[in-house]
Short mmCIF file of C-alpha atoms in Angstrom, two decimals:
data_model
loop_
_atom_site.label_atom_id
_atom_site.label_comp_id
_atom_site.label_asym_id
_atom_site.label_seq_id
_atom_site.Cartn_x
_atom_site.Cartn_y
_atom_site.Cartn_z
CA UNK A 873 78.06 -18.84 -7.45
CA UNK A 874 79.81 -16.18 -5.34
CA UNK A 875 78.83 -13.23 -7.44
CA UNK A 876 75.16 -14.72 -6.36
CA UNK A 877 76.07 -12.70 -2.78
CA UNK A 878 76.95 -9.33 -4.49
CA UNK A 879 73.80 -8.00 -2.79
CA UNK A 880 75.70 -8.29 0.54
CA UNK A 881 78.91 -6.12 0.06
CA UNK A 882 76.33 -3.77 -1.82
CA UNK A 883 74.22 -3.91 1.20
CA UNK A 884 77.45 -3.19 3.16
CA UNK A 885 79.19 -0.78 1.36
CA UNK A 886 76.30 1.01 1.45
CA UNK A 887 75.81 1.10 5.20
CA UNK A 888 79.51 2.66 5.68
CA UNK A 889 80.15 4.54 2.83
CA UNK A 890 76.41 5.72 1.42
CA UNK A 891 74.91 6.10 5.28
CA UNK A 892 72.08 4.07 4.26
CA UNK A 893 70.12 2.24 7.18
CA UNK A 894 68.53 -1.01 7.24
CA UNK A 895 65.39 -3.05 9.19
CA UNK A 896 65.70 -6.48 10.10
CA UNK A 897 63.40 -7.08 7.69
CA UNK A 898 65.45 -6.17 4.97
CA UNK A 899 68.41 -8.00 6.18
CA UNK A 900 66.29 -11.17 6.19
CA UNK A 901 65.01 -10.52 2.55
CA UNK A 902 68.65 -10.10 1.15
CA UNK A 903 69.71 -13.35 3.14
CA UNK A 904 66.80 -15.38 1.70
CA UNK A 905 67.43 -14.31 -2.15
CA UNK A 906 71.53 -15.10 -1.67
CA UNK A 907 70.83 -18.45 -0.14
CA UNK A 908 68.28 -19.28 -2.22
CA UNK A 909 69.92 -18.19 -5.49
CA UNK A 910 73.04 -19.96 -4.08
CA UNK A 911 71.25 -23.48 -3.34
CA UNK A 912 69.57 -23.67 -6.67
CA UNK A 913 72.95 -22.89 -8.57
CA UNK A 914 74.05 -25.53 -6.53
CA UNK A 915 71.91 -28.12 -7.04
CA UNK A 916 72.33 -27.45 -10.47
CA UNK A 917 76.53 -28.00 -10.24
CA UNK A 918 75.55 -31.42 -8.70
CA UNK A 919 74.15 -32.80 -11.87
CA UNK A 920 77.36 -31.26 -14.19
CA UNK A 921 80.36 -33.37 -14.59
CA UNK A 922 83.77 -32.42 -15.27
CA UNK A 923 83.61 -29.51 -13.83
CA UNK A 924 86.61 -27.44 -13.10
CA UNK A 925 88.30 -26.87 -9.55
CA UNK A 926 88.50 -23.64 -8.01
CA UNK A 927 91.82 -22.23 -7.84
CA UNK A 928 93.37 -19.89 -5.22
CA UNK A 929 93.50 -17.20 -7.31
CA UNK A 930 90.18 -17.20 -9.07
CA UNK A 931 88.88 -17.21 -5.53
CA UNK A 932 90.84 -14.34 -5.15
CA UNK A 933 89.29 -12.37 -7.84
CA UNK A 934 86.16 -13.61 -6.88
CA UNK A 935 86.51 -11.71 -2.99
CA UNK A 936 88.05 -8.67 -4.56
CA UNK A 937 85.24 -8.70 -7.30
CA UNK A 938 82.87 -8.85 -4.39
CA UNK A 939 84.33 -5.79 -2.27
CA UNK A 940 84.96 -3.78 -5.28
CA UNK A 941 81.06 -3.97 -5.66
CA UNK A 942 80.60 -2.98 -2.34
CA UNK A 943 82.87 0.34 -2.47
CA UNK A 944 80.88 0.96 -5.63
CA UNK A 945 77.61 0.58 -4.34
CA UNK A 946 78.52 2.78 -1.45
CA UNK A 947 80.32 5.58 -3.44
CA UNK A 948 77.48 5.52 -5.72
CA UNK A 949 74.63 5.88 -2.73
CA UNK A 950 76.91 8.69 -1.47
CA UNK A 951 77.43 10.38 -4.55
CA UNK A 952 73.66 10.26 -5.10
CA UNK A 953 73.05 11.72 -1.56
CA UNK A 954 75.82 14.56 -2.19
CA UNK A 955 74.65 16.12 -5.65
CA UNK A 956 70.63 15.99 -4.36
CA UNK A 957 71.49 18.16 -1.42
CA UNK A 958 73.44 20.35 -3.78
CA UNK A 959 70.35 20.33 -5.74
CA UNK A 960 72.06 18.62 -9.02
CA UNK A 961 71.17 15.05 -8.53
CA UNK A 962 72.76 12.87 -11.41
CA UNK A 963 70.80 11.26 -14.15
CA UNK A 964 71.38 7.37 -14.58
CA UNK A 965 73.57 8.98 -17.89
CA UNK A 966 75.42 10.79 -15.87
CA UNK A 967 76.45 7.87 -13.73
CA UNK A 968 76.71 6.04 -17.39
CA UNK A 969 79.09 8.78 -18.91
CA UNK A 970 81.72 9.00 -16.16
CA UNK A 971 82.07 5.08 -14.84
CA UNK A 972 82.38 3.92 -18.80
CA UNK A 973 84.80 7.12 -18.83
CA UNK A 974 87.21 5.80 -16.24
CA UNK A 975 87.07 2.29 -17.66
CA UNK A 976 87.44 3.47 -20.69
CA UNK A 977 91.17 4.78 -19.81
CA UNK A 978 91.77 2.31 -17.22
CA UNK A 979 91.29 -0.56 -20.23
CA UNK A 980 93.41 2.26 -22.55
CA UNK A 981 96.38 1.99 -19.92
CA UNK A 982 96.42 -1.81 -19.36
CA UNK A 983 96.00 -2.95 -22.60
CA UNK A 984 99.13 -0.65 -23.62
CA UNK A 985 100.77 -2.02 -21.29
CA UNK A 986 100.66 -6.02 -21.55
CA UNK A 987 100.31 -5.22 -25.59
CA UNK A 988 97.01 -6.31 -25.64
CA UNK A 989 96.34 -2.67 -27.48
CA UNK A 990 98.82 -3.20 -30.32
CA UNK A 991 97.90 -7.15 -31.00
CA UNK A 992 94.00 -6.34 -30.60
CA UNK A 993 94.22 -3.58 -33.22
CA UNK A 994 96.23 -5.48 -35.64
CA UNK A 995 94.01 -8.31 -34.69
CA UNK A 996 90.50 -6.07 -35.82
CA UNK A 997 93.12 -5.19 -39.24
CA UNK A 998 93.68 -8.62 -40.20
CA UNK A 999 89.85 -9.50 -39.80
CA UNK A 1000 87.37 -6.90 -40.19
CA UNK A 1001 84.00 -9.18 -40.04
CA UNK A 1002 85.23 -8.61 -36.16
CA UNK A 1003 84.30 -4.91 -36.04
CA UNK A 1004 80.96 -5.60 -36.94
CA UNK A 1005 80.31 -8.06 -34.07
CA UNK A 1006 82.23 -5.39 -31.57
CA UNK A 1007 79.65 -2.80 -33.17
CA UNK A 1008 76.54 -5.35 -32.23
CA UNK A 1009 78.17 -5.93 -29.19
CA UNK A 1010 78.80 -2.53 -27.77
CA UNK A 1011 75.06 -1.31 -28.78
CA UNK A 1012 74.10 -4.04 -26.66
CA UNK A 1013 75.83 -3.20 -24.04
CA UNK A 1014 74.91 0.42 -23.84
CA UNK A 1015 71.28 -0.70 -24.19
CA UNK A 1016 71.42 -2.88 -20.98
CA UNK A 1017 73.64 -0.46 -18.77
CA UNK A 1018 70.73 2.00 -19.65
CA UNK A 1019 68.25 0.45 -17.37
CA UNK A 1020 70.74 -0.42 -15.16
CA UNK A 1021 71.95 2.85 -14.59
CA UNK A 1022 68.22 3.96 -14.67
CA UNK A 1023 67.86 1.62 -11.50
CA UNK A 1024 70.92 3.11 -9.48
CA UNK A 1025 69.99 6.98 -10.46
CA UNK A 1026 66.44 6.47 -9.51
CA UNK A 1027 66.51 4.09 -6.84
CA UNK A 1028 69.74 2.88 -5.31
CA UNK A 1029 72.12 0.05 -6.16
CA UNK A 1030 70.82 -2.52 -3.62
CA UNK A 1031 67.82 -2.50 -5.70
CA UNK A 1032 69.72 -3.06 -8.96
CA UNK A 1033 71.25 -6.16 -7.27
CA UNK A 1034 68.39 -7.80 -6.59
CA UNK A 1035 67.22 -7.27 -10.01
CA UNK A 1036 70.38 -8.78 -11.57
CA UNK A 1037 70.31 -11.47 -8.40
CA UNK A 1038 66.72 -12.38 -9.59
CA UNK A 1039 67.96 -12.51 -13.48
CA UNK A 1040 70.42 -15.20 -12.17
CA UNK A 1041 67.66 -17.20 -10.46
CA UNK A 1042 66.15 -17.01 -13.71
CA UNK A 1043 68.89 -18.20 -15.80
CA UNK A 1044 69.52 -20.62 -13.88
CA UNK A 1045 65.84 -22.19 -13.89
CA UNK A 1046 65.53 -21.58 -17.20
CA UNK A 1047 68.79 -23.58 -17.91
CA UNK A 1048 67.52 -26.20 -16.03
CA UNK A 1049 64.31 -26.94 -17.94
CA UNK A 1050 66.12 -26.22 -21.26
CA UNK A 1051 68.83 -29.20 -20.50
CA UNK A 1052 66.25 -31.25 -19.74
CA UNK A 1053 67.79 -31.85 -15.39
CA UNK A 1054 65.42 -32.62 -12.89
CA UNK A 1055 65.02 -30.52 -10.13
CA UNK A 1056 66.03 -31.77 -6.99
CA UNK A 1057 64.70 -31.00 -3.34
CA UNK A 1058 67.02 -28.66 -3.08
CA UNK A 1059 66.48 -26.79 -6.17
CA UNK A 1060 62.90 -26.35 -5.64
CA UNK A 1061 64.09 -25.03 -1.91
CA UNK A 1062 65.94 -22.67 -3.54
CA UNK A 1063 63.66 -21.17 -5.53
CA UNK A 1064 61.20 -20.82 -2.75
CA UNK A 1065 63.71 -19.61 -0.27
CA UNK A 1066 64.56 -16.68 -3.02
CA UNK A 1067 60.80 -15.97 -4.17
CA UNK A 1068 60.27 -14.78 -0.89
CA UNK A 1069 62.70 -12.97 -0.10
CA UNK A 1070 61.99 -11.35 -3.31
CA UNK A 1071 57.93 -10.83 -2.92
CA UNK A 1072 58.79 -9.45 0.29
CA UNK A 1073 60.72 -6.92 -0.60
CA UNK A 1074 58.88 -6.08 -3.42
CA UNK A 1075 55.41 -5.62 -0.79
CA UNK A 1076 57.88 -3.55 1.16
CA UNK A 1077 58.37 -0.79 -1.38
CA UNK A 1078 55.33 -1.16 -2.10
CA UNK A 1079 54.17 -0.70 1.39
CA UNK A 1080 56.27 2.55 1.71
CA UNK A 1081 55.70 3.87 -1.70
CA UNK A 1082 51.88 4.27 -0.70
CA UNK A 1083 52.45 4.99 2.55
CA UNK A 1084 54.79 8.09 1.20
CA UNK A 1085 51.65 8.77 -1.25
CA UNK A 1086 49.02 9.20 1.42
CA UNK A 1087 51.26 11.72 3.33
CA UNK A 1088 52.14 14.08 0.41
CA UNK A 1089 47.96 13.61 0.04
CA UNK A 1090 47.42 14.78 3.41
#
């Protein structure tokens, strides 16, 4: 439920490190969808049983997960705003290349590290029907980081968290109806709340997008 908020370290990191700027409007918009998405997620743990407890250190993970969005978010708004004045703007495969780069030797250099490297290999060895899934996997993968480093390279990555925000809300809803749960009051809150936030800001590019349109006209 907490990664339901990443729009809001996005939305900060890129006021201190990207420069962006922000109307009340838009800070209203981004509270709606994280409240909403966070009350129907909730109303759906209600229902569950035997769920799991929270420990200290997943919450942990969970706040670091959330700030390391942010810093990302920010770097990547700044980055953006760097190489277009220098007349180079990236491509969403640029941004693609280098961040699957760096975690490329980042997992390199843990995994030799706690042996994961060594065992995994020997692991893919033993059982090579594996490879075939990692194969399916990683074109996967590479298809869906495609649009959403499309998103951040063409629009910015506040915008790619509400899309992946309002693929939660989605999931979730759709998880609902598939169990066969009932939707509470709650729920249905929710899902309102987080529609229109959404709408709004949808109207609101919208609104500026032709706005933009008539001046270049005039």
């Amino acid at each position: 439920m907490a990664k339901s908020g990443k729009m809001a370290p996005v939305m900060i990191g890129q006021l201190v490190l990207g420069g962006s700027r922000y109307s009340t409007r838009d800070y209203l918009q981004v509270g709606a969808i994280i409240v909403g998405t966070a009350m129907l997620g909730l109303s759906k743990a209600k229902g569950d049983h035997g769920m799991a407890h929270s420990t200290s250190l997943g919450v942990i993970f969970i706040v670091a997960s959330l700030i390391m969005d942010g810093i990302t978010g920010g770097l990547q708004k700044r980055l953006k705003r760097d190489t277009l004045e220098a007349g180079n703007p990236l491509k969403g495969y640029d941004f693609m290349f280098y961040t699957n780069t760096y975690m490329l030797f980042v997992a390199l250099s843990v995994s030799n590290i706690n042996g994961d490297l060594v065992n995994g290999t020997r692991y893919c060895l033993q059982d090579p029907n594996i490879c075939s899934l990692i194969l399916k996997f990683c074109v996967c993968s590479a298809i869906g980081q495609s649009f959403i480093f499309y998103t951040i390279a063409s629009f910015d990555p506040l915008v790619c968290s509400t899309i992946t925000t309002t693929r939660k809300i989605v999931s979730v809803f759709l998880s609902i109806f598939y169990k066969g749960h009932v939707m509470n009051t709650q729920a249905w809150c929710g899902v309102f709340l987080a529609c229109v936030g959404i709408l709004s800001e949808v109207q609101a590019k919208f609104d500026r997008t032709k706005h933009a349109a008539k001046r270049v006209a005039s």
